[in-house]
Coordinates of C-alpha atoms in Angstrom, one line a residue:
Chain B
X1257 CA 0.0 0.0 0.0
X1258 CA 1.6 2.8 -0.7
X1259 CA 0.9 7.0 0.6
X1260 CA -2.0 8.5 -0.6
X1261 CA -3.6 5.2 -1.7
X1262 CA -7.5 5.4 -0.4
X1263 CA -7.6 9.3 -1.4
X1264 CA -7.0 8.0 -5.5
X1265 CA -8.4 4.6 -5.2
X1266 CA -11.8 5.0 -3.2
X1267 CA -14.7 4.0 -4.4
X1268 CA -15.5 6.6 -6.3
X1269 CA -13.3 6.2 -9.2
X1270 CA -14.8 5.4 -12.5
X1271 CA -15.4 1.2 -12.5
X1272 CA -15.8 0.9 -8.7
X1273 CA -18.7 -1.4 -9.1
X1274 CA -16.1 -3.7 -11.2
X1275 CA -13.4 -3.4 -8.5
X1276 CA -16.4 -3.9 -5.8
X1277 CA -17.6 -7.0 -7.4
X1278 CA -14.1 -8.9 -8.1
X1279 CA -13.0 -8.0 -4.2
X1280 CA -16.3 -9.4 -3.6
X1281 CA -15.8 -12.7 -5.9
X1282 CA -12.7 -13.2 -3.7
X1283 CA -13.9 -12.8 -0.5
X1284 CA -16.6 -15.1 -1.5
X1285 CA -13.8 -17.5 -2.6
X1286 CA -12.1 -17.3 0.9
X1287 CA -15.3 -18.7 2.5
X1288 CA -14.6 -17.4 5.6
X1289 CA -17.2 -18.2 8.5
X1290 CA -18.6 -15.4 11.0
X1291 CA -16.3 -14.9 14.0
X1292 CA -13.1 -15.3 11.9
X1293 CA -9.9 -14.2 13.6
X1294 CA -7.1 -12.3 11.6
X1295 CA -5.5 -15.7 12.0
X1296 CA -8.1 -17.3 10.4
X1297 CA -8.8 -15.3 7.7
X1298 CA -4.5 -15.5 7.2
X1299 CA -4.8 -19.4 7.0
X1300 CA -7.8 -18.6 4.2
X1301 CA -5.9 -16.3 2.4
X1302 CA -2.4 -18.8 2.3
X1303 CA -4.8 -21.5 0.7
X1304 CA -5.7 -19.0 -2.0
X1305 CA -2.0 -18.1 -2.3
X1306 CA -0.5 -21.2 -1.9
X1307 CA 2.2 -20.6 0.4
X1308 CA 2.6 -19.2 3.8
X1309 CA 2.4 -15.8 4.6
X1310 CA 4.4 -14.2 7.3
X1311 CA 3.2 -11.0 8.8
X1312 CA 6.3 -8.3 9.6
X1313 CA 6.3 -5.3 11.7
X1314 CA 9.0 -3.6 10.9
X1315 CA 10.4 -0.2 12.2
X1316 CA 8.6 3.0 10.0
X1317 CA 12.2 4.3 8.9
X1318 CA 12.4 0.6 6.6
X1319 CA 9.3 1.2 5.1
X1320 CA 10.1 4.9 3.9
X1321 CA 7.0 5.9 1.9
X1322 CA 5.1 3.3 2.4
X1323 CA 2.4 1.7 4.9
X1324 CA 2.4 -1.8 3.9
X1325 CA 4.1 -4.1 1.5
X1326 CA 3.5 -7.2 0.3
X1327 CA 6.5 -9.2 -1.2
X1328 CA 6.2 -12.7 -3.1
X1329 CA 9.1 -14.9 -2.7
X1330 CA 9.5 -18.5 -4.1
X1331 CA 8.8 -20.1 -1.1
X1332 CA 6.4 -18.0 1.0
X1333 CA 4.8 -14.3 1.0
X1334 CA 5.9 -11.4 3.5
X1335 CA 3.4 -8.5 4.5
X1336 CA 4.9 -5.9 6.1
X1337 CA 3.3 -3.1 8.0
X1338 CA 4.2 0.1 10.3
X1339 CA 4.6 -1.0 14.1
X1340 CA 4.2 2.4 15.1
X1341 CA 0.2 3.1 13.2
X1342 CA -2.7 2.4 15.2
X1343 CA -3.7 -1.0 15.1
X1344 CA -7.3 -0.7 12.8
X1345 CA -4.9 1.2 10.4
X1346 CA -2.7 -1.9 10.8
X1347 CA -5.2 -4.2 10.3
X1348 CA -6.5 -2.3 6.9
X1349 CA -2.9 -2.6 4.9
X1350 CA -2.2 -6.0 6.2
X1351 CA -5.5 -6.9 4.4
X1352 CA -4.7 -4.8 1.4
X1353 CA -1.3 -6.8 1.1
X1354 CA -3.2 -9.8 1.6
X1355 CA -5.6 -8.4 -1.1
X1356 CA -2.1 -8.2 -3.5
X1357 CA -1.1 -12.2 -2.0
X1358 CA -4.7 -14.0 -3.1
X1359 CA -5.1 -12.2 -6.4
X1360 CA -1.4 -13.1 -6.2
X1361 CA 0.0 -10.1 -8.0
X1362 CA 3.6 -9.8 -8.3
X1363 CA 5.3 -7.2 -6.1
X1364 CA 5.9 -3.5 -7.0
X1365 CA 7.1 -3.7 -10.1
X1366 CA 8.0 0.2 -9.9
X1367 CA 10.3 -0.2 -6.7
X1368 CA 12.1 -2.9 -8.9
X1369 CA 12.3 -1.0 -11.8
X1370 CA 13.9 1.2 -9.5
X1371 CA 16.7 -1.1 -8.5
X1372 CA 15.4 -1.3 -4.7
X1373 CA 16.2 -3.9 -2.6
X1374 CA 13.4 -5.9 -1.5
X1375 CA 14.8 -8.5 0.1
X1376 CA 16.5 -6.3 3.4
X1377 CA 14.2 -7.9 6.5
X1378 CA 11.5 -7.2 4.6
X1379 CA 11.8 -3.3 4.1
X1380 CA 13.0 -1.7 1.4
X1381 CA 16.2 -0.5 2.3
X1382 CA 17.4 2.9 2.7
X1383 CA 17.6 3.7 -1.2
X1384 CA 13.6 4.0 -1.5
X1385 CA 13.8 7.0 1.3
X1386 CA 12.7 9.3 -1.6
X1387 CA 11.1 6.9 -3.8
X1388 CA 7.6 8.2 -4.7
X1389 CA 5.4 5.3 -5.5
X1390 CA 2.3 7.6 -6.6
X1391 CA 2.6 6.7 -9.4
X1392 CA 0.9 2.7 -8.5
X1393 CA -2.0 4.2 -6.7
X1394 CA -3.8 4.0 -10.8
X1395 CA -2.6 0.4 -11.0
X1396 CA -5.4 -1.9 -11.0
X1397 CA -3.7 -4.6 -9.1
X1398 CA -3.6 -1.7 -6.2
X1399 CA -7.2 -0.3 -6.6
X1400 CA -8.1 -4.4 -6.3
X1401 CA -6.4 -4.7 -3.1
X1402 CA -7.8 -1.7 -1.8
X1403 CA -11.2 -2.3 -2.6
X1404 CA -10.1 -5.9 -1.2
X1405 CA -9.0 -4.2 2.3
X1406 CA -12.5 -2.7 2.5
X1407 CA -14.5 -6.0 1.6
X1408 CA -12.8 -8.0 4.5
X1409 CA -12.9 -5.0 7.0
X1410 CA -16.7 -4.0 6.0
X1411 CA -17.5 -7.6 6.8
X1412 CA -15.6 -7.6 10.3
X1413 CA -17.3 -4.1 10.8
X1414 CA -20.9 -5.2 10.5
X1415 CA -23.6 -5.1 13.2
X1416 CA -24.4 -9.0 14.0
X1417 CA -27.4 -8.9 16.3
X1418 CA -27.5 -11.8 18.8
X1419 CA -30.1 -14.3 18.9
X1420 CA -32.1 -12.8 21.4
X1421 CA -31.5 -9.3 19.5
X1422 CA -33.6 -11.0 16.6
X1423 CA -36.1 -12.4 18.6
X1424 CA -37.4 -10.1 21.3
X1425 CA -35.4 -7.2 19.6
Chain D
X780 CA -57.9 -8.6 44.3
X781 CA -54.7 -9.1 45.8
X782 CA -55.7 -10.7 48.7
X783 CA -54.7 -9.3 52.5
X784 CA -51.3 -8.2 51.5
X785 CA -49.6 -5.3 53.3
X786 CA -49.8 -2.1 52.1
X787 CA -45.8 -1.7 51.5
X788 CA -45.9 -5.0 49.5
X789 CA -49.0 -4.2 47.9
X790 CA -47.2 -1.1 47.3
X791 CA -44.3 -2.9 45.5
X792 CA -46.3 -5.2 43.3
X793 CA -48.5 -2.5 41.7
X794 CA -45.3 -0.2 40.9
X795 CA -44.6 -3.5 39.0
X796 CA -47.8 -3.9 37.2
X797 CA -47.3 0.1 36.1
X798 CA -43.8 -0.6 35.0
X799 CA -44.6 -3.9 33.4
X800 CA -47.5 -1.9 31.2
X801 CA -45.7 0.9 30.4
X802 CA -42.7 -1.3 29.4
X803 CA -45.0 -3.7 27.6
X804 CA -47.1 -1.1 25.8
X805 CA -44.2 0.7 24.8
X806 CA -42.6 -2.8 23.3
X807 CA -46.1 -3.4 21.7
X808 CA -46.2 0.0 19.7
X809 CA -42.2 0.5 18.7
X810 CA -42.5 -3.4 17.5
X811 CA -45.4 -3.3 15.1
X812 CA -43.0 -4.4 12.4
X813 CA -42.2 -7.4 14.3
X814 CA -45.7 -8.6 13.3
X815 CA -44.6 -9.7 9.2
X816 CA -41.0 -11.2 10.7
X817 CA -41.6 -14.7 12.0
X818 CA -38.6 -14.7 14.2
X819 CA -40.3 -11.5 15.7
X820 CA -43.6 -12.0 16.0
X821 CA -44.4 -14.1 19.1
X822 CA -42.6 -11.9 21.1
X823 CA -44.9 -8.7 19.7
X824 CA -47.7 -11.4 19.7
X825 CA -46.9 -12.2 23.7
X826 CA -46.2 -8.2 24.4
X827 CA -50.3 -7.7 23.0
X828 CA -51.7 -10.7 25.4
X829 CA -49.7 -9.4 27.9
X830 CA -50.9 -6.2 27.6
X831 CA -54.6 -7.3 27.5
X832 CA -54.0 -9.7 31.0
X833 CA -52.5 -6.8 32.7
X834 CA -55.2 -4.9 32.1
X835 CA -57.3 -6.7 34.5
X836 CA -55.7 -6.2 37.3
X837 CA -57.6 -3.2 39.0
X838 CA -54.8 -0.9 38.1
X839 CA -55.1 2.0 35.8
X840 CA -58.6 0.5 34.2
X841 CA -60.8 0.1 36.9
X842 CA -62.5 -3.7 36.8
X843 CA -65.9 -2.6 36.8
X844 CA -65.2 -0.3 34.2
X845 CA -63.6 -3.0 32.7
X846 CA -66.4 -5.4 33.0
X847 CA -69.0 -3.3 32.3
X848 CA -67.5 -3.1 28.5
X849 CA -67.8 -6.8 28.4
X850 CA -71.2 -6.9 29.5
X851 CA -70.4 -7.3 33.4
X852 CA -71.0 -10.7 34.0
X853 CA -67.2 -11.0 35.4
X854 CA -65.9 -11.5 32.0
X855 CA -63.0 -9.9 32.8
X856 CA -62.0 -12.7 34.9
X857 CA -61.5 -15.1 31.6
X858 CA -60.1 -12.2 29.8
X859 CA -57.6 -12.4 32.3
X860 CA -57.2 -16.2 31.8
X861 CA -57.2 -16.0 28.1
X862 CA -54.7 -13.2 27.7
X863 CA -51.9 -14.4 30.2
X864 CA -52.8 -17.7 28.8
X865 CA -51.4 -16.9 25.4
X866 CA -49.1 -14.5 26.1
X867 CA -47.0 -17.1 28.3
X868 CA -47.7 -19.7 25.1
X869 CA -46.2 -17.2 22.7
X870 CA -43.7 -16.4 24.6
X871 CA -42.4 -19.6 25.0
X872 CA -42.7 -20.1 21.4
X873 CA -40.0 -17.2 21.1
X874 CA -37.4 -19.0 23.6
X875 CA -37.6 -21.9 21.5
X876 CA -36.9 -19.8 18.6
X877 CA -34.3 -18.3 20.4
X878 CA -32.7 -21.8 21.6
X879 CA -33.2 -23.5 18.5
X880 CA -31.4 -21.4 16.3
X881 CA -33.2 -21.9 12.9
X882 CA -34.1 -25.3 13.4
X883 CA -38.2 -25.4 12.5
X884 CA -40.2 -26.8 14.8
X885 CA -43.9 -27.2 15.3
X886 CA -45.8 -23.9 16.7
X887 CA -48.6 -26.6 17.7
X888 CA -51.1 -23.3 18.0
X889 CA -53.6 -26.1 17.6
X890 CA -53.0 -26.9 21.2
X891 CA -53.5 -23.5 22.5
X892 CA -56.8 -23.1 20.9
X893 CA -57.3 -26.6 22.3
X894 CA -56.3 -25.0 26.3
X895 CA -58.4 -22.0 25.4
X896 CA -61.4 -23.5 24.4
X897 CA -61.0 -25.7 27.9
X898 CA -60.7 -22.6 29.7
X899 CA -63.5 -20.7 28.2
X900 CA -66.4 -24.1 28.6
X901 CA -65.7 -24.4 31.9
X902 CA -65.9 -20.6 32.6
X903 CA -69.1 -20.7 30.9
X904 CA -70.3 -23.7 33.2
X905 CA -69.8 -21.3 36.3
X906 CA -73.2 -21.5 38.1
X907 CA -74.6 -18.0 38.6
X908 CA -71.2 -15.7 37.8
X909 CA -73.1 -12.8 39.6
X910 CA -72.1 -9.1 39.2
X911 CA -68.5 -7.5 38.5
X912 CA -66.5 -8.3 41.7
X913 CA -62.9 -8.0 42.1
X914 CA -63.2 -11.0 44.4
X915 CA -64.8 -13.2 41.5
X916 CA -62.2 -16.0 42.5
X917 CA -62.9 -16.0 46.2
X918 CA -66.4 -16.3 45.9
X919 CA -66.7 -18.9 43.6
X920 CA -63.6 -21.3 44.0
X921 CA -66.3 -23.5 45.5
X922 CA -67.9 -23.9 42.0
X923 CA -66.5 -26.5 40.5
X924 CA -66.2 -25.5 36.9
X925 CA -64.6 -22.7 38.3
X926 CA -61.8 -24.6 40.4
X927 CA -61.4 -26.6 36.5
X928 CA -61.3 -23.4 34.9
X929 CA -59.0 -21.8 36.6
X930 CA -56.5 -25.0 37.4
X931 CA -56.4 -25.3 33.5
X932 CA -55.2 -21.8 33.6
X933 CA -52.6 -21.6 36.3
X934 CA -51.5 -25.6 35.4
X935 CA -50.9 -24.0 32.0
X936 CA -49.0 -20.7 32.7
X937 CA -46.8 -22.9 35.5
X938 CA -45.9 -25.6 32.8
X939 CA -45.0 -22.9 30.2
X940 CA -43.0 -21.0 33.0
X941 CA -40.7 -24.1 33.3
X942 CA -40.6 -25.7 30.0
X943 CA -38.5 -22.3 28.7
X944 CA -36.2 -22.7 31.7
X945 CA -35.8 -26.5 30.8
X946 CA -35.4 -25.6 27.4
X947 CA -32.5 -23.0 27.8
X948 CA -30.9 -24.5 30.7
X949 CA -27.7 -24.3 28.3
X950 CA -27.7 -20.8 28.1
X951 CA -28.4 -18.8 31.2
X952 CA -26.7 -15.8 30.5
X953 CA -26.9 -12.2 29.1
X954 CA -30.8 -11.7 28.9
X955 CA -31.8 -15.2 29.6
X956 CA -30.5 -14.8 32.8
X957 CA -33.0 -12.1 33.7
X958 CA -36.2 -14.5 32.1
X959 CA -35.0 -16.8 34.2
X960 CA -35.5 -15.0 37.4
X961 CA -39.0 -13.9 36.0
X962 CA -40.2 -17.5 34.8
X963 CA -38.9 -18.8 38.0
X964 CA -41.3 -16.5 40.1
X965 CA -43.7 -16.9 37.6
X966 CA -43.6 -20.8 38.5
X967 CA -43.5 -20.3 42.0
X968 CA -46.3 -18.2 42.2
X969 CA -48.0 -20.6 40.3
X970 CA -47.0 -24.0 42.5
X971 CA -48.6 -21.6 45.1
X972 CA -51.7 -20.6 43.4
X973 CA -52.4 -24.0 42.9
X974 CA -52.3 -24.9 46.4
X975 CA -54.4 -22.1 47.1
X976 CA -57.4 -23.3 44.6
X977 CA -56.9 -26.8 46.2
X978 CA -57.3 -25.6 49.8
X979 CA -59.9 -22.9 49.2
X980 CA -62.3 -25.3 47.3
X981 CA -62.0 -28.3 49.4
X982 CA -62.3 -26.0 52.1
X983 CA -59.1 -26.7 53.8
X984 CA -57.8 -23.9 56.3
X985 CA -59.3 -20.5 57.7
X986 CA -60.0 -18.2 55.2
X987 CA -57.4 -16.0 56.6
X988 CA -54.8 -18.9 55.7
X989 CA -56.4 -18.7 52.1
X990 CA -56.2 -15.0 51.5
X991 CA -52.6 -15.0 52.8
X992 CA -51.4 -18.3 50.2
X993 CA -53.4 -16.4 47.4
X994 CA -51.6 -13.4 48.5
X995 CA -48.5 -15.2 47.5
X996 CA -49.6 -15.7 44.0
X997 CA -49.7 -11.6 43.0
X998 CA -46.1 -11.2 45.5
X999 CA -44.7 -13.5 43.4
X1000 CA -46.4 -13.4 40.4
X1001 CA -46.3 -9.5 38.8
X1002 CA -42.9 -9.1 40.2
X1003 CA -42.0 -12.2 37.9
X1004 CA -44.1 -11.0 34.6
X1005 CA -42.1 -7.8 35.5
X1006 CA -38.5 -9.6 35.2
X1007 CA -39.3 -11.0 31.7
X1008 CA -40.9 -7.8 30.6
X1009 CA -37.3 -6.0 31.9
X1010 CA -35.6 -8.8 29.8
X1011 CA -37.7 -8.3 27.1
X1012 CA -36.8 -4.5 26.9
X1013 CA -33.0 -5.0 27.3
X1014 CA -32.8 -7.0 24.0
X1015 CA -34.9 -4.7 22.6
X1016 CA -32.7 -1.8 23.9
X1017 CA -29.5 -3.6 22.2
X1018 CA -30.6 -3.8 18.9
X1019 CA -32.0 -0.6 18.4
X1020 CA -28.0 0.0 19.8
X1021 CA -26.4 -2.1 17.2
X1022 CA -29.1 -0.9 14.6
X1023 CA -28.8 3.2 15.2
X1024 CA -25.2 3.1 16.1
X1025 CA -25.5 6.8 17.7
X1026 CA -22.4 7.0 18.8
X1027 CA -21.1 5.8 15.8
X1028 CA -23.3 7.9 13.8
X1029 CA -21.9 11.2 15.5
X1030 CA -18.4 10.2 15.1
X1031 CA -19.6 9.6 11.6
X1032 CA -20.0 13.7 11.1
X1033 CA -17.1 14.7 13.2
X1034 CA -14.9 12.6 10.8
X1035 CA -16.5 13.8 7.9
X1036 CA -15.8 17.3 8.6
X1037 CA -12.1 16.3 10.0
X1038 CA -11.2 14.8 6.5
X1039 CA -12.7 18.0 4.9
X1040 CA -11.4 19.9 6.8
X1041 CA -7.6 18.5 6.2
X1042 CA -8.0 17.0 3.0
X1043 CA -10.9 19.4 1.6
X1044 CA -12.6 15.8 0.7
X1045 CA -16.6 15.6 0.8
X1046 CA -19.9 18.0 0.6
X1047 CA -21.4 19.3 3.4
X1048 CA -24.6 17.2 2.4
X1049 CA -22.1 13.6 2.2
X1050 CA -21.0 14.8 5.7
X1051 CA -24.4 15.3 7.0
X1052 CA -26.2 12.4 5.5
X1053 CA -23.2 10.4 7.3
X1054 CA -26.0 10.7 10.1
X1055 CA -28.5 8.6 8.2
X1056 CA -26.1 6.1 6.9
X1057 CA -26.9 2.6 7.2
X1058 CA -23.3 1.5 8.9
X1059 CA -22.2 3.9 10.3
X1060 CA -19.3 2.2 11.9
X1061 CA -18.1 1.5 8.8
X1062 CA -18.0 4.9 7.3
X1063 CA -15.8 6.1 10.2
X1064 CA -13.6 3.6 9.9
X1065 CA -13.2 4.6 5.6
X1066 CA -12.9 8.0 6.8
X1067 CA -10.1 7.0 9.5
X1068 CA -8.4 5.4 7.4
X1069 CA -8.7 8.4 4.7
X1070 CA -7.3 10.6 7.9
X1071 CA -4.1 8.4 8.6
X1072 CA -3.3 8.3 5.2
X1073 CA -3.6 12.2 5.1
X1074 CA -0.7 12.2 7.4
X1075 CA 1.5 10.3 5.1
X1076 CA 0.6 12.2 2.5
X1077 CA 0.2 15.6 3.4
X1078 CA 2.0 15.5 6.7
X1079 CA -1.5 16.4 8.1
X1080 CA -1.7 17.6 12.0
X1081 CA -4.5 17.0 14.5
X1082 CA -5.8 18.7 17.1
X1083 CA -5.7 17.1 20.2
X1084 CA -9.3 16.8 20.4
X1085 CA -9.0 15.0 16.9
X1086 CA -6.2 12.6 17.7
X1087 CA -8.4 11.4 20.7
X1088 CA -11.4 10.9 18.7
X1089 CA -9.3 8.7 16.7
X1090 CA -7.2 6.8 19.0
X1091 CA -11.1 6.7 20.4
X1092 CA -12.3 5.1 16.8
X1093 CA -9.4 2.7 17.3
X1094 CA -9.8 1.3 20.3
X1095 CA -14.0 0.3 19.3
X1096 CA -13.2 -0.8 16.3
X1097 CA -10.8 -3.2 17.2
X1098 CA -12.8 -4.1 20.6
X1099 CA -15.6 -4.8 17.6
X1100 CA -13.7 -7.1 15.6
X1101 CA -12.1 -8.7 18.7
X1102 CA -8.4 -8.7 17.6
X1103 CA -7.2 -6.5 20.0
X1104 CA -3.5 -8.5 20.9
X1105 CA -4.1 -11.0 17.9
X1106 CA -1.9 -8.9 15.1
X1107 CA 1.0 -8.7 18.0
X1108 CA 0.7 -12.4 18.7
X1109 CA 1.2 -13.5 15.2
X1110 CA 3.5 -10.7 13.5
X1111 CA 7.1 -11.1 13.9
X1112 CA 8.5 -7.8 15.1
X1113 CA 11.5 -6.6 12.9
X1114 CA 13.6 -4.1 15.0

């Protein structure tokens, strides 16, 4: 996920309904059940992957620009996120990087364009410091993820009445 | 009509019958909807019996005045019967919607016409039911049609007092635990009622000692109809909470005009209509997540109020979800 993300790629750009209903295909796919931990949902996702994930919280100076990053390696996939942002905000690019795992789209293809190294701990290392990655925030693969992140939190986020809510409510 | 209670008790018992009605009639009106939703309707069902039945009671509607509209023969008396009759039935019928969780069973409302129809021919076979008295019971337990009539009755609401409590002995918690106080009285009172209509017909005891065990009944009865009508509101109460969000639904404006404020995003008129949105808790948490990336982008400040309405959104979110130590637990932490 990179700066500036949500702002560009909110529902409101032209084919939302498009992005909506592929996030939603997905979800679907994931068959998650109500009550599903992050845990859970990780163990979904890694089916629909293929290999392990591994979540990193990394310090926010090896993520320079960035609030989340999802890297693909041969043998496993790495999210990485911001220790230091509050945990719902956590939560949201985790599941956009998970978004970028299922609909397994290969990592930034800008930052290695670039010549960045992608491999350091699972930052970035110091050269991306001034990298600008703006310029993915009109890459479908991103807008998918996004709209993915907001599928999987919109489901966590809804009111489930109880049982006796539904009855005598 | 309640016997030779004291006056504090007595006291006690109609503040219950007052509460229980206001409650009750308050459920009846704000639930009308409930009536086209099957998982809803016995409840609203139970809440309009239950109204009716506490109408009898001498409090707020005179009994005479009562009777007189149904043609004062002490009608009121089977109106009574009927009423609490089915409103116990239906709301049994909503426990057992509420234990069996989708699974369809029988509503049997055969049977209940069956235990109505019982209670209304032996009613009818009272000898000589006399003018409206508020003592109807008293003076004619001797009858017996009447001593039938009104076993049927209290056999009826006592069996439907304990078959929910046997049915949701699994579950006593959260609201359940309050119904269970109120069927529990409700069975009590019963057990004792029963004894009363045994002693007073068969003439066993004073009087005195058959005022003071029918006494019992209303001590233990109301305050038990009371409990469920209580427990009835609370789960009412939290889903009109979950449904309306107003908390939510305020935060809902305030970060609206936050991110318009920073990031000159939405109209005055998206902002507003955050109020009437259908999840709110969801739109906050789009527009928090709009704010913190604001301070990526733009290097965006907040107010102190602001950064304690979102460490605020935080916090209920993720008490929402239920994750609160989950991410920490299975991230590794990269220093």
């Amino acid at each position: 996920m990179t700066k500036g993300l949500r702002a560009e790629g909110s529902l409101s750009q032209p084919g939302a309904e498009d992005l909506a209903a592929v996030a939603a295909e997905m979800f679907k796919r994931l068959g998650l059940e109500e009550g599903a931990s992050v845990g859970t949902i990780l163990r979904h996702a890694e089916r629909e992957y293929g290999k392990p994930i591994t979540l990193q919280a990394l310090p926010d100076d090896s993520l320079g620009p960035l609030t989340g990053l999802f890297r693909d390696t041969p043998d496993r996939g790495y999210i990485s996120f911001r220790q230091s942002d509050p945990l719902s905000y956590q939560l949201h690019c985790i599941f956009h990087e998970l978004g970028h795992a299922v609909f397994r789209h290969s990592d930034c293809e800008l930052l290695r364009q670039g010549g960045f190294n992608l491999s350091e701990a699972g930052g970035l290392g110091p050269d991306l410091l001034n990298a600008r990655a703006r310029g993915l925030v009109r890459d479908p693969s991103e807008l998918v993820a996004e709209e993915f992140a907001y599928t999987l939190m919109r489901w966590l986020l809804k009111s489930r009445l109880d049982r006796e809510e539904d009855v005598f409510g | 009509m309640m016997g030779n209670t004291s006056d504090d008790v007595l006291v006690g018992v109609r503040l219950a019958v007052v509460i229980a009605t206001v409650l009750l009639g308050v459920l009846f009106l704000v639930r009308g909807g409930a009536l086209s939703d099957p998982a809803r309707r016995p409840a609203w069902l139970a809440s309009l019996f239950g109204l009716l039945g506490l109408s009898t009671l001498d409090i707020g509607v005179p009994i005479v005045v009562l009777d007189s509209w149904l043609g004062g023969s002490n009608l009121w008396n089977i109106m009574e019967a009927v009423a609490a009759t089915c409103s116990f039935w239906f709301f049994y019928r909503a426990v057992q919607l509420l234990v069996d969780e989708g699974r369809k069973r029988a509503s049997r409302l055969w049977l209940l016409g069956v235990i109505v129809l019982a209670e209304i021919v032996a009613f009818s076979m009272i000898e000589d039911r006399g003018a409206t008295s508020v003592n109807f019971v008293g003076e004619h337990i001797t009858d017996p049609a009447c001593f039938v009539y009104l076993m049927i009755y209290i056999v009826t609401v006592g069996v439907l007092s304990v078959l929910p409590i046997w049915a949701a002995r699994h579950r006593i918690r959260s609201v359940f635990a309050v119904f269970l106080v109120g069927y529990a009285l409700v069975a009590a009172a019963c057990l004792s009622h029963v004894y009363y209509l045994i002693a007073a017909h068969y003439a066993l005891g004073t009087p005195a000692h058959h005022e003071f065990v029918r006494s019992i009944f209303y001590v233990l009865f109301l305050p038990g109809v009371l409990a469920l009508v209580i427990g009835f509101t609370a789960a009412y109460i939290r889903r009109q909470q979950k449904k309306l969000q107003p908390v939510w639904r305020m935060r809902a404006l305030r970060t609206g005009l936050i991110l318009r404020k920073v990031a000159g995003e939405g109209s005055l008129r998206k902002i507003i209509g955050a109020l009437f949105s259908e999840e709110p808790r969801e739109r906050v948490y789009h527009d928090a997540v709009a704010l913190h990336d604001s301070v990526y982008r733009d290097d965006t400040m907040f107010t102190s109020d602001e950064r304690r309405l979102l460490e605020r959104i935080n916090s209920d979110l993720l008490r929402h979800i239920g994750i609160d130590q989950e991410i920490a637990s299975i991230a590794e932490v990269v220093t």
